Short mmCIF file of C-alpha atoms in Angstrom, two decimals:
data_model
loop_
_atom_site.label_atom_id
_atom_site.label_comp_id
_atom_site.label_asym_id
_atom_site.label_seq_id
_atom_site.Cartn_x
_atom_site.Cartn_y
_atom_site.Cartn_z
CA UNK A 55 -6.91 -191.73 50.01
CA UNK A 56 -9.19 -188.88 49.71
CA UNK A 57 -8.74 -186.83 46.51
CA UNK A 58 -10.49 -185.67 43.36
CA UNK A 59 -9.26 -184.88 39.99
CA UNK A 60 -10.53 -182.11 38.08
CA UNK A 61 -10.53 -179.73 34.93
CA UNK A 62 -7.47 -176.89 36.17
CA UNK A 63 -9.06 -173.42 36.15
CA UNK A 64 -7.90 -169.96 35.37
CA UNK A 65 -7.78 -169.49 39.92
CA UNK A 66 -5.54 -172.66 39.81
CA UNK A 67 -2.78 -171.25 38.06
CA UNK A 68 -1.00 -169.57 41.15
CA UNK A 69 -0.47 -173.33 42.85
CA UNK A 70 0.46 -174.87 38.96
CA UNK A 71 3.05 -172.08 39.11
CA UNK A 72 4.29 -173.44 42.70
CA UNK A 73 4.17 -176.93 41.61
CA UNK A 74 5.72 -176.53 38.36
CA UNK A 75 9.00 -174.68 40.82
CA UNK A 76 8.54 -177.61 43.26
CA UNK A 77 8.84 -180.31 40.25
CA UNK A 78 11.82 -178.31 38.69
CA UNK A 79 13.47 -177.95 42.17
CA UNK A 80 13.30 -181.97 42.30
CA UNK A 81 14.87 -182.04 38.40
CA UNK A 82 17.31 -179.68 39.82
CA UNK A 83 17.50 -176.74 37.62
CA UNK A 84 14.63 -174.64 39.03
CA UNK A 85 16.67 -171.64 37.81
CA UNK A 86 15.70 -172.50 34.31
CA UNK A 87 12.06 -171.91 34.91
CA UNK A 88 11.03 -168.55 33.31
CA UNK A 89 6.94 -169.29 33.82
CA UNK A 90 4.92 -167.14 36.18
CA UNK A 91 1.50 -167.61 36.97
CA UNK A 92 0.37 -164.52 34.93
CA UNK A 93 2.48 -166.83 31.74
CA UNK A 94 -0.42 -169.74 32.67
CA UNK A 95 -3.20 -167.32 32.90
CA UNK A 96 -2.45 -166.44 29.31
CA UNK A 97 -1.28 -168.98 27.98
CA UNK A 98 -3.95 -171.82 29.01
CA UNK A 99 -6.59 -169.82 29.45
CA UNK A 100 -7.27 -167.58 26.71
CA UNK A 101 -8.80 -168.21 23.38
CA UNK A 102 -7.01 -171.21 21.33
CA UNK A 103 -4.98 -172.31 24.26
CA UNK A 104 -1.43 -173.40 24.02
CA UNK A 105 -2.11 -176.15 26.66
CA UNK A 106 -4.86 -177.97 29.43
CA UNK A 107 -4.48 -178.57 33.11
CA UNK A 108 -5.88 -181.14 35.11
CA UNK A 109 -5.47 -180.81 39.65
CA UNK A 110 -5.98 -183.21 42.01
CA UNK A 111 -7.12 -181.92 45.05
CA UNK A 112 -7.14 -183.10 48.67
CA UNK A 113 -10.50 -182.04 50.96
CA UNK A 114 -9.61 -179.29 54.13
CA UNK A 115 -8.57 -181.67 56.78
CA UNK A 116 -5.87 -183.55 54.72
CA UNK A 117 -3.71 -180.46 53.66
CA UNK A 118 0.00 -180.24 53.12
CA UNK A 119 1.59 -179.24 55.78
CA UNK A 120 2.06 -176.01 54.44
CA UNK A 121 -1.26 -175.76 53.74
CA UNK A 122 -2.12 -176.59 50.11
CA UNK A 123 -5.11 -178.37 48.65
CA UNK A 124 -4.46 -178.26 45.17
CA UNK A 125 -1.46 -181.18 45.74
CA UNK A 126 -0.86 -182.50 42.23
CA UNK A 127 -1.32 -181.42 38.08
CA UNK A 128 -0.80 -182.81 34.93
CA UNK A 129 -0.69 -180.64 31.72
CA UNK A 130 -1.28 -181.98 28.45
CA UNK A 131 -1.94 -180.53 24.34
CA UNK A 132 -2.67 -182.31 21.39
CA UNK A 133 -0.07 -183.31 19.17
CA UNK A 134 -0.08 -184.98 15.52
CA UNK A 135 2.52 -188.04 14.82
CA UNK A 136 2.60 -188.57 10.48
CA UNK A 137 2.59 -192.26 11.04
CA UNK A 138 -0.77 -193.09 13.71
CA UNK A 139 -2.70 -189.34 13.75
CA UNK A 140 -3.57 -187.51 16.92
CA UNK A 141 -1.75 -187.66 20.04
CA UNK A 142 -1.60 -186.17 23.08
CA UNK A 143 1.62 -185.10 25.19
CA UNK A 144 1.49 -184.85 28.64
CA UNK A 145 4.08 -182.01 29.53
CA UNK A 146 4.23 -182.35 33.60
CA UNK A 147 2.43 -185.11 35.44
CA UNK A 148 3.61 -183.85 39.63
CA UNK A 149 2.14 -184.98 42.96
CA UNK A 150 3.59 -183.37 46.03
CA UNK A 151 6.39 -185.74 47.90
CA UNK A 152 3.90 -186.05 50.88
CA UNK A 153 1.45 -187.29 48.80
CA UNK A 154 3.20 -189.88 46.65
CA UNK A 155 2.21 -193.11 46.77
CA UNK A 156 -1.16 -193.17 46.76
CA UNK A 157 -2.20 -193.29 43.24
CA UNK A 158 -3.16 -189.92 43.00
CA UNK A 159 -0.40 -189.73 39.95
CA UNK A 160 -1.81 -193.17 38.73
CA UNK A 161 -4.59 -191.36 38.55
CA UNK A 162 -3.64 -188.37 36.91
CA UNK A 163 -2.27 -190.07 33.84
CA UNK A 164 -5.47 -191.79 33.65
CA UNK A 165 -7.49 -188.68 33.49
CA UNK A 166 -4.75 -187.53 30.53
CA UNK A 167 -5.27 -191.11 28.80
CA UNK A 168 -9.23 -190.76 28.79
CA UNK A 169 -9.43 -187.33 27.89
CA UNK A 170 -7.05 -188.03 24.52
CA UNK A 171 -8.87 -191.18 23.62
CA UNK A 172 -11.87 -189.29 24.44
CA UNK A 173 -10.76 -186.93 21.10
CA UNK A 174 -9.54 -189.40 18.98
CA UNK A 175 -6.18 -189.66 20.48
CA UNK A 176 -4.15 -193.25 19.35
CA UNK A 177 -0.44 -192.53 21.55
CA UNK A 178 -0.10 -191.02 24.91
CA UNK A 179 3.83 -189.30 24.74
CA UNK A 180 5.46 -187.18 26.94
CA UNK A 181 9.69 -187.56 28.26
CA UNK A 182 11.44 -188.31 31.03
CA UNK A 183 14.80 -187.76 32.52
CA UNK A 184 17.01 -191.22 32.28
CA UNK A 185 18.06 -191.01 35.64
CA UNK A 186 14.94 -190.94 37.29
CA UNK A 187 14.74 -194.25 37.74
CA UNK A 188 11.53 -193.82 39.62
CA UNK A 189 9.74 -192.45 37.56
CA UNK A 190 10.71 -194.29 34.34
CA UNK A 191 10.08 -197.32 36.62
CA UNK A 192 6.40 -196.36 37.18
CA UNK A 193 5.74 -195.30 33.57
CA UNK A 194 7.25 -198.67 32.31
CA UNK A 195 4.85 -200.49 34.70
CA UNK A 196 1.82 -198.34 33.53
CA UNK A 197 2.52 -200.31 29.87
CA UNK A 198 4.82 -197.65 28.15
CA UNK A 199 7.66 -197.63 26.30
CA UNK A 200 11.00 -196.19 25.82
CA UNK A 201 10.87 -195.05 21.88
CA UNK A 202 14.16 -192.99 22.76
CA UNK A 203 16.45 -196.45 23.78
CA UNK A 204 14.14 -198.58 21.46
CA UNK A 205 14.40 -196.46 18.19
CA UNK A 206 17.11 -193.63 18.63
CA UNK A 207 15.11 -190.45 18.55
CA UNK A 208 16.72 -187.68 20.18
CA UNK A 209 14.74 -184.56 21.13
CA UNK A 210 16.15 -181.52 19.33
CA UNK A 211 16.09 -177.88 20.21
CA UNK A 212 16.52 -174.15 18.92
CA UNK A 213 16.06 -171.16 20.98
CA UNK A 214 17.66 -167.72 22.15
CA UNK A 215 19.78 -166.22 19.69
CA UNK A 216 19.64 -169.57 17.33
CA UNK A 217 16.01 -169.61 16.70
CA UNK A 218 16.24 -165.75 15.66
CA UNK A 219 19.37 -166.11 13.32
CA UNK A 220 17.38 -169.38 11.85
CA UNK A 221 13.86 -167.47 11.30
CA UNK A 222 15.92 -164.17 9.46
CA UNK A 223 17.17 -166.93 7.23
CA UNK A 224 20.94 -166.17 8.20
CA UNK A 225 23.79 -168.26 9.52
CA UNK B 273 16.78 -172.66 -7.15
CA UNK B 274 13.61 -171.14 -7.79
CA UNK B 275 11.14 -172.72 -5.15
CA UNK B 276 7.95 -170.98 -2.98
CA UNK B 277 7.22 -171.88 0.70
CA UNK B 278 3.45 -171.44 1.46
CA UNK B 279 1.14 -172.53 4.17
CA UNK B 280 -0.58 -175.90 3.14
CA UNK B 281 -4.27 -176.06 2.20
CA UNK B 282 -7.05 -179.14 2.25
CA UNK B 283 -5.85 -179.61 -1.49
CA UNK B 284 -1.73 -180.37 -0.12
CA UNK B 285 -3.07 -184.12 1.32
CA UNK B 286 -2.94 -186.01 -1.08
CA UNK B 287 0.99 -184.85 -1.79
CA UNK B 288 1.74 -184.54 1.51
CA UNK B 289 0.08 -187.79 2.28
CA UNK B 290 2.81 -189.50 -0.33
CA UNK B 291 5.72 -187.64 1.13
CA UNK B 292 4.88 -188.59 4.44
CA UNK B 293 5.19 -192.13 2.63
CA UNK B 294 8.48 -191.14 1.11
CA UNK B 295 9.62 -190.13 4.49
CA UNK B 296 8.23 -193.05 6.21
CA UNK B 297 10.63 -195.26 3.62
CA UNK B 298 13.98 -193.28 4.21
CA UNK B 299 13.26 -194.47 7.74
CA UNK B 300 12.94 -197.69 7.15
CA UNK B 301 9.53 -197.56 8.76
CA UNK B 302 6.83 -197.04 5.94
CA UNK B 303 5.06 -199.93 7.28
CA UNK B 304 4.64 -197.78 10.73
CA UNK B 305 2.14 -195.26 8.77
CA UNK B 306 -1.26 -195.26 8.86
CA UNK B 307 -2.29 -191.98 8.29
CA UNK B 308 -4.18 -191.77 5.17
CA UNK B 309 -5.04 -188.12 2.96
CA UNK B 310 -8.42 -188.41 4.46
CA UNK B 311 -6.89 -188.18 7.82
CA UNK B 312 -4.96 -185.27 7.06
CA UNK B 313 -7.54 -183.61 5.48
CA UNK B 314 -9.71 -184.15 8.85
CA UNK B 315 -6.68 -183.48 11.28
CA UNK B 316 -5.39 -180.81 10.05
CA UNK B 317 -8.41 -178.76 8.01
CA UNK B 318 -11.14 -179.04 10.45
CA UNK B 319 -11.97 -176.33 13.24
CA UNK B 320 -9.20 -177.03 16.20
CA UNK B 321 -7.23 -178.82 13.44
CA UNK B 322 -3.95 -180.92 15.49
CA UNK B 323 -1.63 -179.37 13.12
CA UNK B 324 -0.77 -177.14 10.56
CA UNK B 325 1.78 -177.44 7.23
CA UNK B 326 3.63 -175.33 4.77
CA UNK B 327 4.89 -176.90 1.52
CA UNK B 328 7.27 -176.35 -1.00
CA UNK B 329 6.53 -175.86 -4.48
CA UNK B 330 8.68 -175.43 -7.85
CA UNK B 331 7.54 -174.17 -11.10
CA UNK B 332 5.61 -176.51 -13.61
CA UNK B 333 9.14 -176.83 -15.89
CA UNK B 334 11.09 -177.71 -12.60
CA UNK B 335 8.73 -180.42 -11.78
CA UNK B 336 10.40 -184.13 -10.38
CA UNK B 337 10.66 -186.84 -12.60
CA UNK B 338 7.29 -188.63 -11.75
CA UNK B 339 6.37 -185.23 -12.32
CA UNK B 340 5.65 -183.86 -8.79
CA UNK B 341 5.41 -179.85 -8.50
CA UNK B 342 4.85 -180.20 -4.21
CA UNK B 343 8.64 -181.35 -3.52
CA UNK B 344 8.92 -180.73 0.53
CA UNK B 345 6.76 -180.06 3.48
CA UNK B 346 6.69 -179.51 7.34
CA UNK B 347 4.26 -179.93 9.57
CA UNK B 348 3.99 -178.22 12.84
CA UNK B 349 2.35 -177.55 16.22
CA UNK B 350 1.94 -175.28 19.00
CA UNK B 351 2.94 -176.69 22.45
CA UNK B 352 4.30 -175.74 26.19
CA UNK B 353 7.29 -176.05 28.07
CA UNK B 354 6.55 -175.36 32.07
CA UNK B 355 9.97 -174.05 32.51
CA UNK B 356 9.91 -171.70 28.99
CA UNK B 357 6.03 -171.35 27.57
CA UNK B 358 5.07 -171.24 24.27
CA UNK B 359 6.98 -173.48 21.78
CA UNK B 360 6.45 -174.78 18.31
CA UNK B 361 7.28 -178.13 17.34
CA UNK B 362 7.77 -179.46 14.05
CA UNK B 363 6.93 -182.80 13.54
CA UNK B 364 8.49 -183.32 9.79
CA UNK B 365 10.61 -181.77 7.60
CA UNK B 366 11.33 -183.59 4.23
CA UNK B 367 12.47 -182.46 1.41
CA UNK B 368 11.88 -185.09 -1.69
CA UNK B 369 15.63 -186.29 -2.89
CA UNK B 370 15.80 -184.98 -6.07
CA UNK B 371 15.88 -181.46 -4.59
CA UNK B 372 17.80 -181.88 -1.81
CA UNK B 373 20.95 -179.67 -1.14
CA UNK B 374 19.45 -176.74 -2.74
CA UNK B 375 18.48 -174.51 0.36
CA UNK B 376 14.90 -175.84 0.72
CA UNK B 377 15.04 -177.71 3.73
CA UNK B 378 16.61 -174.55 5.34
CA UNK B 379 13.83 -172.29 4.02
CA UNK B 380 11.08 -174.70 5.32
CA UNK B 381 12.86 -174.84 8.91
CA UNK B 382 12.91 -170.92 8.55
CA UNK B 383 9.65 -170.46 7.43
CA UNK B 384 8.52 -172.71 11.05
CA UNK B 385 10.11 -170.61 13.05
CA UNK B 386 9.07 -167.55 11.92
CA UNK B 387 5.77 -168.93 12.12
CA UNK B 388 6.79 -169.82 16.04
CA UNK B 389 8.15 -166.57 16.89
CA UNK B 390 5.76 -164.52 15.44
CA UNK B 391 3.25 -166.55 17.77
CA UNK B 392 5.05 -165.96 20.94
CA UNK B 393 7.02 -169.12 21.27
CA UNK B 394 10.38 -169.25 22.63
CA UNK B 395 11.63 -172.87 21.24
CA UNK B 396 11.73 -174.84 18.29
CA UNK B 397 11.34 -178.39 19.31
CA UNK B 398 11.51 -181.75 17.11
CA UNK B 399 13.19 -185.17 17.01
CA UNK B 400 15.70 -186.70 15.14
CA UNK B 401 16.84 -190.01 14.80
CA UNK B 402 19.97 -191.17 16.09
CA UNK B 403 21.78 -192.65 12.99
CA UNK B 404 20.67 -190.09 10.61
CA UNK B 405 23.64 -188.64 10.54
CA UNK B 406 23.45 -186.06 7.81
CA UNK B 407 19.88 -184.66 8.83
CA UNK B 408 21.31 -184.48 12.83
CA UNK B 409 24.64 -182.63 10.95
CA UNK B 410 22.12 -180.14 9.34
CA UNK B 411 20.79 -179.45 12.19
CA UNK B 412 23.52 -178.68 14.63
CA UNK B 413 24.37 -176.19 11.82
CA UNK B 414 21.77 -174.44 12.38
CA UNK B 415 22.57 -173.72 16.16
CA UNK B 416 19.97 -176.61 17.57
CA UNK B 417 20.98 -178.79 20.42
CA UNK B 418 20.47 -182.12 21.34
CA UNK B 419 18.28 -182.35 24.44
CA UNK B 420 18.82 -186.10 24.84
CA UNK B 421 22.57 -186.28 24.80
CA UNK B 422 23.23 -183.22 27.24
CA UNK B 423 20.13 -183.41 29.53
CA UNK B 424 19.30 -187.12 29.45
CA UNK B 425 15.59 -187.05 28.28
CA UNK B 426 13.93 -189.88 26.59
CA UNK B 427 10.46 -189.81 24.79
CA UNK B 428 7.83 -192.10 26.36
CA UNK B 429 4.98 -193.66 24.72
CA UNK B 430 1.59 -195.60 25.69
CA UNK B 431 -0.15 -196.98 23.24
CA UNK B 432 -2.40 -199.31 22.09
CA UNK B 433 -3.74 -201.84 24.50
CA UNK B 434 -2.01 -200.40 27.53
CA UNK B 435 -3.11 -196.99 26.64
CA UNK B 436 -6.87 -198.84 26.79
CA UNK B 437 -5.62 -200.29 30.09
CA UNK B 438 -4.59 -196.39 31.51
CA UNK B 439 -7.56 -194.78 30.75
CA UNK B 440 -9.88 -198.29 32.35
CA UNK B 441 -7.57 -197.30 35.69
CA UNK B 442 -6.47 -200.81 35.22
CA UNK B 443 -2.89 -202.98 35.46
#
């Protein structure tokens, strides 16, 4: 198929903000998602941004049927691991359901995998919800691994009203 | 106890560069690390460094018994949830044994999130490992949550050979 992949822009945050909706409607708990596009325009595009974007486009005649070009993003930051050194997390890798298939997110993972070897990078990480299968199914084939059922880390979070009574030092 | 937390400087690698070690052997995994001082020195105190640290420090008559003054550490990282924005995550938090149970941990963990807040981040994210009971203990007391358990995500990795074989396009 008929697609490019590209550094995302400041003007491509409006369809990362749909897509980033579409991918959370598919996880089921779009309701959680807080991010507008104005949230992207600041936050990846400023100085000493908190993340990068990557699009894969379609040309004119092979829009979505709703009309989209932009079809499918990956966003990524460097990371740091204490045992191996740099690293770089890929946060969202989403192609459009009409689109899947075709290697365009093959190909967006690639992209993400050059540009952290590119810096220096040694691990590719990013997570995935266990039931979909899918998905884990196509990142298992692409030569990765499962460090959550093959060494028992758990991802850990504080926020809301537990992140503020941690940083005043209270509890 | 009398103890300062301060943001780490080039001069912290070597000591954090043995606690990492220290850290590393609690785990059961010090033959995972390859991270040498040099690398942190590179990594982490060069313009776009991939993370930053804060140690912990007691007074010259409080020193260890191998007579170590830099006791605990935690490095840290910005990063970006799609559904949330800015985050922080903190990759380590160790606290050398001798020391332990005295409040320091807690201060580092406060210090980070300060740090994140103060920064515009809405989350504290890091990992722990499954049968570590007493560090997963500590931190449910401090109001964190385990994303794993009640939403079913697992961390992925590529690496190596097959993260050569992403970035070639190849499988």
């Amino acid at each position: 198929m008929d697609f490019t992949i590209r550094a995302a822009t400041f003007e491509d945050c409006k369809d990362i903000s749909r897509m980033i909706l579409e991918l959370a409607e598919f996880e089921k708990v779009s309701d959680h998602v807080k991010i507008t596009q104005r949230d992207l325009e600041q936050d990846g595009f400023s100085k000493n941004p908190f993340f990068h974007g990557i699009i894969a486009e379609v040309p004119e005649h092979l829009k979505s049927r709703e009309g989209h070009t932009k079809i499918g993003y990956s966003l990524y930051f460097y990371m740091y691991n204490t045992w191996k050194g740099r690293a770089v997390y890929m946060v969202d890798l989403y192609v459009m359901a009409e689109f899947r298939g075709k290697g365009i997110g093959k190909a967006l993972m690639t992209k993400v995998s050059q540009l952290g070897l590119a810096a220096g990078c040694t691990q590719l990480n990013f997570t995935v919800l266990d039931w979909n299968k899918s998905s884990l199914d196509f990142y298992l084939k692409q030569g990765c691994w499962d460090v959550t059922s093959e060494l028992g880390y758990h991802c850990m979070r504080c926020e809301g009203e537990a992140l503020q009574h941690l940083a005043q030092g209270e509890l």
